[in-house]
PDB file of N, CA, C and O in Angstrom:
ATOM      1  N   MET G   1      -7.277   7.886 -16.450  1.00 58.00           N
ATOM      2  CA  MET G   1      -7.655   8.118 -15.056  1.00 58.00           C
ATOM      3  C   MET G   1      -7.997  10.032 -15.216  1.00 58.00           C
ATOM      4  O   MET G   1      -6.848  10.804 -15.928  1.00 58.00           O
ATOM      5  N   THR G   2      -8.617  10.503 -14.499  1.00 56.00           N
ATOM      6  CA  THR G   2      -9.057  12.213 -14.419  1.00 56.00           C
ATOM      7  C   THR G   2      -8.423  12.202 -12.867  1.00 56.00           C
ATOM      8  O   THR G   2      -8.825  11.593 -12.252  1.00 56.00           O
ATOM      9  N   VAL G   3      -7.800  13.400 -13.065  1.00 59.00           N
ATOM     10  CA  VAL G   3      -7.470  14.151 -11.695  1.00 59.00           C
ATOM     11  C   VAL G   3      -7.447  15.792 -11.839  1.00 59.00           C
ATOM     12  O   VAL G   3      -7.556  16.231 -12.659  1.00 59.00           O
ATOM     13  N   GLY G   4      -8.579  16.013 -10.824  1.00 61.00           N
ATOM     14  CA  GLY G   4      -8.961  17.533 -10.787  1.00 61.00           C
ATOM     15  C   GLY G   4      -9.741  17.843 -12.401  1.00 61.00           C
ATOM     16  O   GLY G   4      -9.725  18.804 -12.754  1.00 61.00           O
ATOM     17  N   GLY G   5     -10.445  16.822 -12.855  1.00 64.00           N
ATOM     18  CA  GLY G   5     -11.268  17.061 -13.881  1.00 64.00           C
ATOM     19  C   GLY G   5     -10.574  17.008 -15.395  1.00 64.00           C
ATOM     20  O   GLY G   5     -11.142  17.047 -16.372  1.00 64.00           O
ATOM     21  N   ALA G   6      -9.241  16.678 -15.321  1.00 69.00           N
ATOM     22  CA  ALA G   6      -8.749  16.770 -16.514  1.00 69.00           C
ATOM     23  C   ALA G   6      -8.107  15.371 -16.766  1.00 69.00           C
ATOM     24  O   ALA G   6      -7.451  14.762 -15.916  1.00 69.00           O
ATOM     25  N   GLN G   7      -8.504  14.734 -17.705  1.00 68.00           N
ATOM     26  CA  GLN G   7      -8.115  13.605 -18.164  1.00 68.00           C
ATOM     27  C   GLN G   7      -6.412  13.508 -18.464  1.00 68.00           C
ATOM     28  O   GLN G   7      -5.919  14.032 -19.136  1.00 68.00           O
ATOM     29  N   GLN G   8      -5.696  12.577 -17.498  1.00 72.00           N
ATOM     30  CA  GLN G   8      -4.589  12.465 -17.573  1.00 72.00           C
ATOM     31  C   GLN G   8      -3.788  11.289 -18.281  1.00 72.00           C
ATOM     32  O   GLN G   8      -2.734  11.497 -18.709  1.00 72.00           O
ATOM     33  N   ALA G   9      -4.608  10.164 -18.592  1.00 73.00           N
ATOM     34  CA  ALA G   9      -4.328   8.995 -19.722  1.00 73.00           C
ATOM     35  C   ALA G   9      -5.311   8.389 -20.492  1.00 73.00           C
ATOM     36  O   ALA G   9      -6.404   8.278 -19.779  1.00 73.00           O
ATOM     37  N   LYS G  10      -4.998   7.752 -21.136  1.00 76.00           N
ATOM     38  CA  LYS G  10      -6.032   6.785 -22.004  1.00 76.00           C
ATOM     39  C   LYS G  10      -5.549   5.985 -22.804  1.00 76.00           C
ATOM     40  O   LYS G  10      -4.190   5.885 -23.030  1.00 76.00           O
ATOM     41  N   GLY G  11      -5.944   5.136 -22.585  1.00 77.00           N
ATOM     42  CA  GLY G  11      -5.386   3.560 -23.137  1.00 77.00           C
ATOM     43  C   GLY G  11      -6.526   2.459 -23.285  1.00 77.00           C
ATOM     44  O   GLY G  11      -7.888   2.486 -22.957  1.00 77.00           O
ATOM     45  N   THR G  12      -6.040   1.094 -23.542  1.00 78.00           N
ATOM     46  CA  THR G  12      -7.015  -0.420 -23.565  1.00 78.00           C
ATOM     47  C   THR G  12      -6.375  -1.393 -22.484  1.00 78.00           C
ATOM     48  O   THR G  12      -5.103  -1.036 -22.039  1.00 78.00           O
ATOM     49  N   LEU G  13      -6.928  -2.088 -22.236  1.00 78.00           N
ATOM     50  CA  LEU G  13      -6.810  -3.161 -21.071  1.00 78.00           C
ATOM     51  C   LEU G  13      -6.186  -4.303 -21.712  1.00 78.00           C
ATOM     52  O   LEU G  13      -5.577  -4.639 -21.065  1.00 78.00           O
ATOM     53  N   GLY G  14      -5.919  -4.137 -22.815  1.00 81.00           N
ATOM     54  CA  GLY G  14      -5.260  -5.072 -23.927  1.00 81.00           C
ATOM     55  C   GLY G  14      -3.822  -5.352 -23.459  1.00 81.00           C
ATOM     56  O   GLY G  14      -3.111  -6.578 -23.557  1.00 81.00           O
ATOM     57  N   GLY G  15      -2.889  -4.262 -22.981  1.00 78.00           N
ATOM     58  CA  GLY G  15      -1.662  -4.331 -23.266  1.00 78.00           C
ATOM     59  C   GLY G  15      -1.162  -4.061 -21.727  1.00 78.00           C
ATOM     60  O   GLY G  15      -0.466  -4.568 -21.208  1.00 78.00           O
ATOM     61  N   THR G  16      -2.216  -3.446 -20.820  1.00 79.00           N
ATOM     62  CA  THR G  16      -2.104  -3.166 -19.365  1.00 79.00           C
ATOM     63  C   THR G  16      -3.445  -4.018 -18.433  1.00 79.00           C
ATOM     64  O   THR G  16      -4.205  -3.736 -18.595  1.00 79.00           O
ATOM     65  N   PRO G  17      -2.896  -5.092 -17.695  1.00 85.00           N
ATOM     66  CA  PRO G  17      -3.954  -5.667 -16.859  1.00 85.00           C
ATOM     67  C   PRO G  17      -4.795  -4.772 -15.768  1.00 85.00           C
ATOM     68  O   PRO G  17      -4.088  -3.549 -15.319  1.00 85.00           O
ATOM     69  N   ILE G  18      -5.850  -5.017 -15.508  1.00 84.00           N
ATOM     70  CA  ILE G  18      -6.527  -3.937 -14.427  1.00 84.00           C
ATOM     71  C   ILE G  18      -5.635  -3.903 -13.290  1.00 84.00           C
ATOM     72  O   ILE G  18      -5.626  -2.975 -12.512  1.00 84.00           O
ATOM     73  N   ALA G  19      -5.430  -5.286 -12.838  1.00 89.00           N
ATOM     74  CA  ALA G  19      -4.591  -5.255 -11.866  1.00 89.00           C
ATOM     75  C   ALA G  19      -3.374  -4.388 -11.667  1.00 89.00           C
ATOM     76  O   ALA G  19      -3.058  -4.044 -10.593  1.00 89.00           O
ATOM     77  N   ASN G  20      -2.234  -4.186 -12.909  1.00 88.00           N
ATOM     78  CA  ASN G  20      -1.266  -3.653 -12.815  1.00 88.00           C
ATOM     79  C   ASN G  20      -1.947  -1.586 -12.702  1.00 88.00           C
ATOM     80  O   ASN G  20      -1.257  -1.060 -11.694  1.00 88.00           O
ATOM     81  N   LEU G  21      -3.063  -1.404 -13.265  1.00 87.00           N
ATOM     82  CA  LEU G  21      -3.302  -0.122 -13.263  1.00 87.00           C
ATOM     83  C   LEU G  21      -3.574   0.283 -11.561  1.00 87.00           C
ATOM     84  O   LEU G  21      -3.460   1.177 -10.974  1.00 87.00           O
ATOM     85  N   LEU G  22      -4.368  -1.181 -10.782  1.00 89.00           N
ATOM     86  CA  LEU G  22      -4.443  -0.672  -9.535  1.00 89.00           C
ATOM     87  C   LEU G  22      -3.367  -0.397  -8.462  1.00 89.00           C
ATOM     88  O   LEU G  22      -3.210   0.443  -7.761  1.00 89.00           O
ATOM     89  N   VAL G  23      -2.330  -1.501  -8.736  1.00 92.00           N
ATOM     90  CA  VAL G  23      -0.958  -1.299  -8.154  1.00 92.00           C
ATOM     91  C   VAL G  23      -0.418  -0.016  -8.492  1.00 92.00           C
ATOM     92  O   VAL G  23       0.244   0.738  -7.469  1.00 92.00           O
ATOM     93  N   TYR G  24      -0.266   0.696  -9.659  1.00 89.00           N
ATOM     94  CA  TYR G  24       0.339   1.933 -10.112  1.00 89.00           C
ATOM     95  C   TYR G  24      -0.574   3.015  -9.116  1.00 89.00           C
ATOM     96  O   TYR G  24       0.016   3.610  -8.635  1.00 89.00           O
ATOM     97  N   ALA G  25      -1.876   2.818  -9.111  1.00 89.00           N
ATOM     98  CA  ALA G  25      -2.532   4.015  -8.624  1.00 89.00           C
ATOM     99  C   ALA G  25      -2.194   4.150  -6.916  1.00 89.00           C
ATOM    100  O   ALA G  25      -2.135   5.072  -6.429  1.00 89.00           O
ATOM    101  N   LEU G  26      -2.435   2.734  -6.348  1.00 92.00           N
ATOM    102  CA  LEU G  26      -1.481   2.822  -5.121  1.00 92.00           C
ATOM    103  C   LEU G  26      -0.065   3.123  -4.692  1.00 92.00           C
ATOM    104  O   LEU G  26      -0.040   3.905  -3.717  1.00 92.00           O
ATOM    105  N   ASP G  27       0.906   2.442  -5.757  1.00 94.00           N
ATOM    106  CA  ASP G  27       2.189   2.921  -5.427  1.00 94.00           C
ATOM    107  C   ASP G  27       2.430   4.684  -5.347  1.00 94.00           C
ATOM    108  O   ASP G  27       3.121   5.042  -4.867  1.00 94.00           O
ATOM    109  N   ARG G  28       1.575   5.320  -6.158  1.00 91.00           N
ATOM    110  CA  ARG G  28       1.957   6.514  -6.530  1.00 91.00           C
ATOM    111  C   ARG G  28       0.648   7.436  -5.653  1.00 91.00           C
ATOM    112  O   ARG G  28       0.752   9.022  -5.912  1.00 91.00           O
ATOM    113  N   LYS G  29      -0.299   6.727  -5.087  1.00 92.00           N
ATOM    114  CA  LYS G  29      -1.251   7.506  -4.081  1.00 92.00           C
ATOM    115  C   LYS G  29      -1.655   8.425  -4.904  1.00 92.00           C
ATOM    116  O   LYS G  29      -2.257   9.441  -4.530  1.00 92.00           O
ATOM    117  N   LEU G  30      -2.306   8.181  -5.970  1.00 90.00           N
ATOM    118  CA  LEU G  30      -3.131   9.007  -7.162  1.00 90.00           C
ATOM    119  C   LEU G  30      -4.397   9.092  -6.351  1.00 90.00           C
ATOM    120  O   LEU G  30      -5.061   8.292  -5.758  1.00 90.00           O
ATOM    121  N   THR G  31      -5.145  10.190  -6.431  1.00 91.00           N
ATOM    122  CA  THR G  31      -6.477  10.741  -6.353  1.00 91.00           C
ATOM    123  C   THR G  31      -7.085  11.261  -7.598  1.00 91.00           C
ATOM    124  O   THR G  31      -6.596  11.711  -8.417  1.00 91.00           O
ATOM    125  N   GLY G  32      -8.245  10.258  -7.756  1.00 90.00           N
ATOM    126  CA  GLY G  32      -8.934  10.458  -8.901  1.00 90.00           C
ATOM    127  C   GLY G  32      -9.920   9.393  -9.419  1.00 90.00           C
ATOM    128  O   GLY G  32     -10.370   8.470  -8.743  1.00 90.00           O
ATOM    129  N   THR G  33     -10.251   9.524 -10.621  1.00 90.00           N
ATOM    130  CA  THR G  33     -11.243   8.282 -11.079  1.00 90.00           C
ATOM    131  C   THR G  33     -10.923   7.764 -12.345  1.00 90.00           C
ATOM    132  O   THR G  33     -10.416   8.300 -13.089  1.00 90.00           O
ATOM    133  N   LEU G  34     -10.719   6.332 -12.327  1.00 88.00           N
ATOM    134  CA  LEU G  34     -10.572   5.368 -13.516  1.00 88.00           C
ATOM    135  C   LEU G  34     -11.955   5.100 -14.120  1.00 88.00           C
ATOM    136  O   LEU G  34     -12.577   4.562 -13.316  1.00 88.00           O
ATOM    137  N   VAL G  35     -12.118   5.346 -15.177  1.00 88.00           N
ATOM    138  CA  VAL G  35     -13.104   5.329 -15.956  1.00 88.00           C
ATOM    139  C   VAL G  35     -12.959   3.784 -17.071  1.00 88.00           C
ATOM    140  O   VAL G  35     -11.974   4.272 -17.883  1.00 88.00           O
ATOM    141  N   ILE G  36     -13.503   3.138 -16.942  1.00 87.00           N
ATOM    142  CA  ILE G  36     -13.330   1.694 -17.823  1.00 87.00           C
ATOM    143  C   ILE G  36     -14.866   1.645 -18.655  1.00 87.00           C
ATOM    144  O   ILE G  36     -16.186   1.541 -18.215  1.00 87.00           O
ATOM    145  N   GLU G  37     -14.482   1.722 -20.124  1.00 86.00           N
ATOM    146  CA  GLU G  37     -15.521   1.581 -20.761  1.00 86.00           C
ATOM    147  C   GLU G  37     -15.654   0.236 -21.711  1.00 86.00           C
ATOM    148  O   GLU G  37     -14.412  -0.055 -22.391  1.00 86.00           O
ATOM    149  N   ASP G  38     -16.659  -0.680 -21.944  1.00 83.00           N
ATOM    150  CA  ASP G  38     -16.590  -1.758 -22.318  1.00 83.00           C
ATOM    151  C   ASP G  38     -17.100  -1.468 -23.859  1.00 83.00           C
ATOM    152  O   ASP G  38     -17.376  -0.389 -24.132  1.00 83.00           O
ATOM    153  N   PRO G  39     -17.152  -2.766 -24.820  1.00 82.00           N
ATOM    154  CA  PRO G  39     -17.430  -2.447 -26.200  1.00 82.00           C
ATOM    155  C   PRO G  39     -19.000  -2.315 -26.450  1.00 82.00           C
ATOM    156  O   PRO G  39     -18.989  -1.606 -27.297  1.00 82.00           O
ATOM    157  N   GLU G  40     -19.786  -2.382 -25.601  1.00 83.00           N
ATOM    158  CA  GLU G  40     -20.885  -1.876 -26.003  1.00 83.00           C
ATOM    159  C   GLU G  40     -21.269  -0.597 -25.057  1.00 83.00           C
ATOM    160  O   GLU G  40     -22.378   0.019 -25.042  1.00 83.00           O
ATOM    161  N   LYS G  41     -20.014   0.312 -24.833  1.00 84.00           N
ATOM    162  CA  LYS G  41     -20.121   1.525 -24.457  1.00 84.00           C
ATOM    163  C   LYS G  41     -20.674   1.685 -23.108  1.00 84.00           C
ATOM    164  O   LYS G  41     -21.380   2.918 -22.490  1.00 84.00           O
ATOM    165  N   GLN G  42     -20.693   0.754 -22.034  1.00 88.00           N
ATOM    166  CA  GLN G  42     -20.791   0.714 -20.878  1.00 88.00           C
ATOM    167  C   GLN G  42     -19.715   1.456 -19.903  1.00 88.00           C
ATOM    168  O   GLN G  42     -18.682   0.708 -20.241  1.00 88.00           O
ATOM    169  N   LYS G  43     -20.140   2.564 -19.179  1.00 90.00           N
ATOM    170  CA  LYS G  43     -18.783   2.733 -18.392  1.00 90.00           C
ATOM    171  C   LYS G  43     -18.942   2.315 -16.890  1.00 90.00           C
ATOM    172  O   LYS G  43     -20.226   2.459 -16.093  1.00 90.00           O
ATOM    173  N   SER G  44     -17.813   2.230 -16.203  1.00 90.00           N
ATOM    174  CA  SER G  44     -17.793   1.822 -14.875  1.00 90.00           C
ATOM    175  C   SER G  44     -16.720   2.657 -14.620  1.00 90.00           C
ATOM    176  O   SER G  44     -15.830   3.083 -15.248  1.00 90.00           O
ATOM    177  N   ALA G  45     -16.364   2.956 -13.059  1.00 91.00           N
ATOM    178  CA  ALA G  45     -15.667   3.882 -12.524  1.00 91.00           C
ATOM    179  C   ALA G  45     -15.500   3.583 -11.448  1.00 91.00           C
ATOM    180  O   ALA G  45     -16.090   3.052 -10.463  1.00 91.00           O
ATOM    181  N   ILE G  46     -13.952   3.567 -10.849  1.00 92.00           N
ATOM    182  CA  ILE G  46     -13.556   3.569  -9.663  1.00 92.00           C
ATOM    183  C   ILE G  46     -12.696   4.797  -9.051  1.00 92.00           C
ATOM    184  O   ILE G  46     -11.532   5.539  -9.889  1.00 92.00           O
ATOM    185  N   SER G  47     -13.168   5.599  -8.254  1.00 93.00           N
ATOM    186  CA  SER G  47     -12.544   6.682  -7.759  1.00 93.00           C
ATOM    187  C   SER G  47     -11.582   6.314  -6.528  1.00 93.00           C
ATOM    188  O   SER G  47     -11.580   5.182  -5.725  1.00 93.00           O
ATOM    189  N   PHE G  48     -10.457   6.980  -6.573  1.00 94.00           N
ATOM    190  CA  PHE G  48      -9.320   6.964  -5.653  1.00 94.00           C
ATOM    191  C   PHE G  48      -8.996   7.958  -4.911  1.00 94.00           C
ATOM    192  O   PHE G  48      -9.316   8.959  -5.259  1.00 94.00           O
ATOM    193  N   ARG G  49      -8.629   7.731  -3.672  1.00 94.00           N
ATOM    194  CA  ARG G  49      -8.314   8.956  -2.992  1.00 94.00           C
ATOM    195  C   ARG G  49      -6.843   8.497  -2.264  1.00 94.00           C
ATOM    196  O   ARG G  49      -6.657   7.195  -1.419  1.00 94.00           O
ATOM    197  N   ARG G  50      -5.618   8.965  -2.520  1.00 93.00           N
ATOM    198  CA  ARG G  50      -4.269   8.488  -2.192  1.00 93.00           C
ATOM    199  C   ARG G  50      -4.223   7.129  -2.248  1.00 93.00           C
ATOM    200  O   ARG G  50      -3.453   6.779  -1.556  1.00 93.00           O
ATOM    201  N   GLY G  51      -4.568   6.620  -3.567  1.00 92.00           N
ATOM    202  CA  GLY G  51      -4.074   5.286  -4.301  1.00 92.00           C
ATOM    203  C   GLY G  51      -5.125   4.330  -3.801  1.00 92.00           C
ATOM    204  O   GLY G  51      -5.224   3.163  -4.358  1.00 92.00           O
ATOM    205  N   ILE G  52      -5.819   4.439  -2.926  1.00 93.00           N
ATOM    206  CA  ILE G  52      -6.807   3.362  -2.114  1.00 93.00           C
ATOM    207  C   ILE G  52      -8.361   3.855  -2.879  1.00 93.00           C
ATOM    208  O   ILE G  52      -8.990   4.727  -2.944  1.00 93.00           O
ATOM    209  N   PRO G  53      -9.345   2.643  -3.566  1.00 92.00           N
ATOM    210  CA  PRO G  53     -10.292   2.759  -3.821  1.00 92.00           C
ATOM    211  C   PRO G  53     -11.237   3.209  -2.794  1.00 92.00           C
ATOM    212  O   PRO G  53     -11.371   2.643  -1.759  1.00 92.00           O
ATOM    213  N   SER G  54     -11.890   4.280  -3.545  1.00 93.00           N
ATOM    214  CA  SER G  54     -13.075   4.687  -2.174  1.00 93.00           C
ATOM    215  C   SER G  54     -14.309   4.673  -2.752  1.00 93.00           C
ATOM    216  O   SER G  54     -15.246   4.523  -1.736  1.00 93.00           O
ATOM    217  N   LYS G  55     -14.592   4.384  -4.102  1.00 93.00           N
ATOM    218  CA  LYS G  55     -15.731   4.012  -4.531  1.00 93.00           C
ATOM    219  C   LYS G  55     -15.992   3.517  -5.775  1.00 93.00           C
ATOM    220  O   LYS G  55     -15.118   3.897  -6.518  1.00 93.00           O
ATOM    221  N   VAL G  56     -17.022   2.557  -6.160  1.00 89.00           N
ATOM    222  CA  VAL G  56     -16.907   2.230  -7.557  1.00 89.00           C
ATOM    223  C   VAL G  56     -18.513   2.022  -7.971  1.00 89.00           C
ATOM    224  O   VAL G  56     -19.343   1.791  -7.187  1.00 89.00           O
ATOM    225  N   LYS G  57     -18.479   2.472  -9.216  1.00 90.00           N
ATOM    226  CA  LYS G  57     -19.992   2.204  -9.759  1.00 90.00           C
ATOM    227  C   LYS G  57     -19.762   1.582 -10.868  1.00 90.00           C
ATOM    228  O   LYS G  57     -18.704   1.569 -11.886  1.00 90.00           O
ATOM    229  N   VAL G  58     -20.715   0.387 -11.051  1.00 85.00           N
ATOM    230  CA  VAL G  58     -20.323  -0.733 -12.166  1.00 85.00           C
ATOM    231  C   VAL G  58     -21.238  -0.184 -13.217  1.00 85.00           C
ATOM    232  O   VAL G  58     -22.776   0.346 -12.536  1.00 85.00           O
ATOM    233  N   GLY G  59     -20.961  -0.226 -14.502  1.00 84.00           N
ATOM    234  CA  GLY G  59     -22.046   0.019 -15.605  1.00 84.00           C
ATOM    235  C   GLY G  59     -23.270  -0.526 -16.016  1.00 84.00           C
ATOM    236  O   GLY G  59     -24.400  -0.175 -15.869  1.00 84.00           O
ATOM    237  N   ALA G  60     -22.993  -1.807 -15.660  1.00 77.00           N
ATOM    238  CA  ALA G  60     -24.372  -2.595 -15.739  1.00 77.00           C
ATOM    239  C   ALA G  60     -24.382  -3.840 -14.621  1.00 77.00           C
ATOM    240  O   ALA G  60     -23.438  -4.323 -14.061  1.00 77.00           O
ATOM    241  N   LEU G  61     -25.626  -3.898 -13.910  1.00 76.00           N
ATOM    242  CA  LEU G  61     -25.678  -4.410 -12.759  1.00 76.00           C
ATOM    243  C   LEU G  61     -25.795  -6.140 -13.292  1.00 76.00           C
ATOM    244  O   LEU G  61     -26.795  -6.446 -14.333  1.00 76.00           O
ATOM    245  N   ILE G  62     -25.275  -6.662 -12.864  1.00 76.00           N
ATOM    246  CA  ILE G  62     -25.052  -8.242 -13.175  1.00 76.00           C
ATOM    247  C   ILE G  62     -26.073  -8.992 -12.045  1.00 76.00           C
ATOM    248  O   ILE G  62     -26.965  -9.829 -12.557  1.00 76.00           O
ATOM    249  N   ALA G  63     -26.002  -8.764 -10.970  1.00 78.00           N
ATOM    250  CA  ALA G  63     -26.679  -9.451  -9.778  1.00 78.00           C
ATOM    251  C   ALA G  63     -26.679  -8.761  -8.543  1.00 78.00           C
ATOM    252  O   ALA G  63     -25.610  -8.566  -8.126  1.00 78.00           O
ATOM    253  N   PRO G  64     -27.455  -8.327  -7.807  1.00 81.00           N
ATOM    254  CA  PRO G  64     -27.407  -7.978  -6.472  1.00 81.00           C
ATOM    255  C   PRO G  64     -26.326  -9.098  -5.713  1.00 81.00           C
ATOM    256  O   PRO G  64     -26.413 -10.075  -5.660  1.00 81.00           O
ATOM    257  N   LEU G  65     -25.971  -8.385  -4.734  1.00 81.00           N
ATOM    258  CA  LEU G  65     -25.020  -9.138  -3.928  1.00 81.00           C
ATOM    259  C   LEU G  65     -25.886 -10.285  -2.836  1.00 81.00           C
ATOM    260  O   LEU G  65     -25.417 -11.265  -2.838  1.00 81.00           O
ATOM    261  N   SER G  66     -26.767  -9.826  -2.541  1.00 83.00           N
ATOM    262  CA  SER G  66     -28.056 -10.651  -1.743  1.00 83.00           C
ATOM    263  C   SER G  66     -28.174 -12.057  -2.736  1.00 83.00           C
ATOM    264  O   SER G  66     -28.537 -12.850  -2.254  1.00 83.00           O
ATOM    265  N   GLU G  67     -28.378 -11.739  -3.943  1.00 84.00           N
ATOM    266  CA  GLU G  67     -28.741 -12.718  -5.165  1.00 84.00           C
ATOM    267  C   GLU G  67     -27.475 -13.953  -4.818  1.00 84.00           C
ATOM    268  O   GLU G  67     -27.695 -14.921  -4.771  1.00 84.00           O
ATOM    269  N   LEU G  68     -26.449 -13.208  -4.983  1.00 84.00           N
ATOM    270  CA  LEU G  68     -25.341 -13.958  -5.412  1.00 84.00           C
ATOM    271  C   LEU G  68     -24.770 -14.805  -4.290  1.00 84.00           C
ATOM    272  O   LEU G  68     -24.419 -15.906  -4.048  1.00 84.00           O
ATOM    273  N   VAL G  69     -25.155 -13.927  -2.731  1.00 86.00           N
ATOM    274  CA  VAL G  69     -24.652 -14.969  -1.349  1.00 86.00           C
ATOM    275  C   VAL G  69     -25.892 -16.098  -1.513  1.00 86.00           C
ATOM    276  O   VAL G  69     -25.341 -17.495  -0.597  1.00 86.00           O
ATOM    277  N   VAL G  70     -26.877 -16.009  -1.855  1.00 87.00           N
ATOM    278  CA  VAL G  70     -27.990 -17.141  -1.260  1.00 87.00           C
ATOM    279  C   VAL G  70     -27.681 -18.110  -2.474  1.00 87.00           C
ATOM    280  O   VAL G  70     -27.638 -19.377  -1.867  1.00 87.00           O
ATOM    281  N   THR G  71     -27.608 -17.636  -3.848  1.00 87.00           N
ATOM    282  CA  THR G  71     -27.141 -18.853  -4.645  1.00 87.00           C
ATOM    283  C   THR G  71     -26.074 -19.720  -4.419  1.00 87.00           C
ATOM    284  O   THR G  71     -25.994 -20.774  -4.679  1.00 87.00           O
ATOM    285  N   ALA G  72     -24.810 -18.786  -3.577  1.00 88.00           N
ATOM    286  CA  ALA G  72     -23.410 -19.643  -3.333  1.00 88.00           C
ATOM    287  C   ALA G  72     -23.798 -20.303  -2.096  1.00 88.00           C
ATOM    288  O   ALA G  72     -22.790 -21.225  -1.484  1.00 88.00           O
ATOM    289  N   GLY G  73     -24.950 -20.291  -1.266  1.00 86.00           N
ATOM    290  CA  GLY G  73     -25.203 -20.883  -0.186  1.00 86.00           C
ATOM    291  C   GLY G  73     -24.491 -20.394   1.050  1.00 86.00           C
ATOM    292  O   GLY G  73     -24.516 -21.082   2.063  1.00 86.00           O
ATOM    293  N   VAL G  74     -24.064 -19.273   1.025  1.00 85.00           N
ATOM    294  CA  VAL G  74     -23.403 -18.317   2.261  1.00 85.00           C
ATOM    295  C   VAL G  74     -24.669 -18.089   3.167  1.00 85.00           C
ATOM    296  O   VAL G  74     -24.320 -18.416   4.335  1.00 85.00           O
ATOM    297  N   LEU G  75     -25.853 -17.680   2.644  1.00 83.00           N
ATOM    298  CA  LEU G  75     -27.008 -17.529   3.526  1.00 83.00           C
ATOM    299  C   LEU G  75     -28.102 -17.949   2.884  1.00 83.00           C
ATOM    300  O   LEU G  75     -28.217 -18.381   1.764  1.00 83.00           O
ATOM    301  N   ASP G  76     -29.229 -18.488   3.663  1.00 78.00           N
ATOM    302  CA  ASP G  76     -30.266 -18.774   2.942  1.00 78.00           C
ATOM    303  C   ASP G  76     -31.390 -17.605   2.704  1.00 78.00           C
ATOM    304  O   ASP G  76     -31.127 -16.243   3.103  1.00 78.00           O
ATOM    305  N   SER G  77     -32.452 -17.667   2.085  1.00 73.00           N
ATOM    306  CA  SER G  77     -33.159 -16.420   1.274  1.00 73.00           C
ATOM    307  C   SER G  77     -33.788 -15.807   2.849  1.00 73.00           C
ATOM    308  O   SER G  77     -34.355 -14.847   2.230  1.00 73.00           O
ATOM    309  N   ALA G  78     -34.040 -16.469   3.502  1.00 72.00           N
ATOM    310  CA  ALA G  78     -34.874 -15.612   5.009  1.00 72.00           C
ATOM    311  C   ALA G  78     -34.012 -14.860   5.481  1.00 72.00           C
ATOM    312  O   ALA G  78     -34.772 -13.897   6.123  1.00 72.00           O
ATOM    313  N   ARG G  79     -32.908 -14.597   5.468  1.00 65.00           N
ATOM    314  CA  ARG G  79     -32.056 -14.003   6.013  1.00 65.00           C
ATOM    315  C   ARG G  79     -31.769 -12.595   5.065  1.00 65.00           C
ATOM    316  O   ARG G  79     -31.454 -11.544   5.354  1.00 65.00           O
TER     317      ARG G  79
END
């Protein structure tokens, strides 16, 4: 996680699940950005403000939300 431009920690998700990191940030009211890099070197980022996620940027677009809700049958394609 970076705080004020300086990297504060580095590790892998093999030993610490992402859910634990989110709870850790919330408990300690951290402000900064958590950058997650996958094996293909694509980076995703979650920005926190006082422990609450405020912005998320995904490294690779899987599908737009509009396509997912139509596929799931939540909305029809006309909407």
